[in-house]
Amino acid sequence: MSRAFNFCSGPATMPEAVLAQAQQELLDWQGRGVSVMEVSHRSPEFVAVVEEAEQDLRDLLSISDDYAVLFMQGGATAQFSTIPMNLLGTKRQMDFVDTGVWSQKASKEASRYGEVNIVSSAKESNYCQIPGQSEWQINPQAAYLHYTPNETINGVEFNWVPTTGDVPLVADMSSNILSRPINVNQYGLIYAGAQKNIGPSGLVVVIVNKALFGKALPITPSVMNYEQVAKHQSMLNTPPSFAIYLAGLVFKWLKQQGGVGAMEEINQRKAEKLYQFIDQSGFYNNPIDVSCRSWMNIPFTLADDQLDKQFLAEAEANQLLNLKGHRLVGGMRASLYNAIPEQAVDALIEFMKDFEQRCG
Ligand SMILES: *Cc1c(COP(=O)(O)O)cnc(C)c1O
């Protein structure tokens, strides 16, 4: 059985080399006669795994010492609550930009802890455009401004970074972290559930400016308190050790590929190829404004949705998996994260071409 091309939005494709290494080390890690998930998280050899993973991520994104890098649990969704608990301090208000499903989920959770102000919504364009910042109503009294740089379900991505003055900028980068270079210093906090571009689900990576410590609400559980978690090097309690180990292997793999600069080039090429094919076709359609089309998640529809089932079945028979779009959007979606090789996109386009010729 050979590896299929898996376009799943998440949990998503892992680099094959990482899976092979994990497989090879599973029974006997570092010649110790045990796997990495069977050793104490307090052991020097496991502490080294966490330290190396953190350092490799710092290298990849040029993260300065002003920021803590945390490996936490509960996925990105737990952060929807963890962030307000840690950043509200004595303030009550939070700003949110509504660009799609994930920003809505984030703001809904945050509203348990304070007052959510939607500074801008893409609803009018049916989430196909991102309103420019000149149209936003930013509140200078807000504890932070939250936005979702890549909307995984809608296929909308910012190619610019909001400027918020003294208001800390918080970004849910779950589906586009490490896909291109960023300037971490522009953010107060970045978080990313691991299962799209980093590793297994459940793990969430948080990059937080230490200047934001000391504002946690008294109700904040200690495993959710950034300052506490940082003080304990992400090991306040037993961490998801196997997931951190795998994330570390992915960071090393990314370094071998040439880092995020190299990934940017490849990701842009992969996405533009598919958009170009969709745009020239009279059969497939992507509704997103060209100024904010995602490189990571590309939704598309067929001219006749009666053909959707057949398209998916034939794609699967051709080892092109998980192309069904999210139920809220319909149609198809191809997720092209870092671990998706360019050949996968070529194979998908070939299949789509052939399908259009036969059924279009
Ligand atoms: C997948 C995703 C989430 C949810 O992640 P969980 O790990 O399931 O909590 C949140 N935000 C974005 C942008 C995502 O793509």
Short mmCIF file of C-alpha atoms and ligand atoms in Angstrom, two decimals, residues 9-10 74-80 102-103 105 148-153 172-176 191-196 201-204 297 337, ligand 1:
data_model
loop_
_atom_site.label_atom_id
_atom_site.label_comp_id
_atom_site.label_asym_id
_atom_site.label_seq_id
_atom_site.Cartn_x
_atom_site.Cartn_y
_atom_site.Cartn_z
CA SER A 9 -8.05 20.20 6.38
CA GLY A 10 -7.02 18.70 9.71
CA GLY A 74 -6.76 21.41 24.36
CA GLY A 75 -6.06 22.56 20.81
CA ALA A 76 -6.73 26.03 19.48
CA THR A 77 -10.24 25.87 20.91
CA ALA A 78 -8.97 25.84 24.50
CA GLN A 79 -7.07 29.03 23.65
CA PHE A 80 -10.34 30.76 22.76
CA TRP A 102 -13.12 30.33 13.20
CA SER A 103 -13.11 33.98 14.21
CA LYS A 105 -16.06 30.58 17.35
CA THR A 148 -7.72 34.84 12.21
CA PRO A 149 -4.99 35.28 9.56
CA ASN A 150 -6.21 32.21 7.69
CA GLU A 151 -9.83 31.09 7.76
CA THR A 152 -9.49 27.35 7.21
CA ILE A 153 -13.13 26.73 6.32
CA ASP A 172 -5.03 32.35 15.48
CA MET A 173 -2.45 30.93 13.07
CA SER A 174 -3.66 27.33 13.39
CA SER A 175 -3.84 26.76 9.65
CA ASN A 176 -1.03 28.94 8.31
CA TYR A 191 -1.37 30.50 18.79
CA ALA A 192 -1.77 27.47 16.56
CA GLY A 193 -3.42 24.11 17.01
CA ALA A 194 -0.82 21.63 15.80
CA GLN A 195 -2.79 19.39 13.47
CA LYS A 196 -2.48 21.45 10.29
CA SER A 201 -3.99 17.20 17.20
CA GLY A 202 -4.48 18.16 20.84
CA LEU A 203 -1.20 20.03 21.04
CA VAL A 204 -1.32 23.83 20.69
CA ASN A 297 -7.17 25.99 1.99
CA TYR A 337 -0.29 22.64 3.97
C1 LIG B 1 -8.54 23.88 13.12
C2 LIG B 1 -8.66 25.26 13.61
C3 LIG B 1 -9.06 25.54 14.93
C4 LIG B 1 -9.49 24.46 15.91
O1 LIG B 1 -8.44 23.71 16.36
P1 LIG B 1 -8.70 22.58 17.49
O2 LIG B 1 -7.33 22.05 17.70
O3 LIG B 1 -9.66 21.58 16.94
O4 LIG B 1 -9.23 23.25 18.68
C5 LIG B 1 -9.10 26.86 15.32
N1 LIG B 1 -8.79 27.85 14.49
C6 LIG B 1 -8.41 27.62 13.21
C7 LIG B 1 -8.05 28.75 12.32
C8 LIG B 1 -8.33 26.31 12.74
O5 LIG B 1 -7.96 26.06 11.47
#
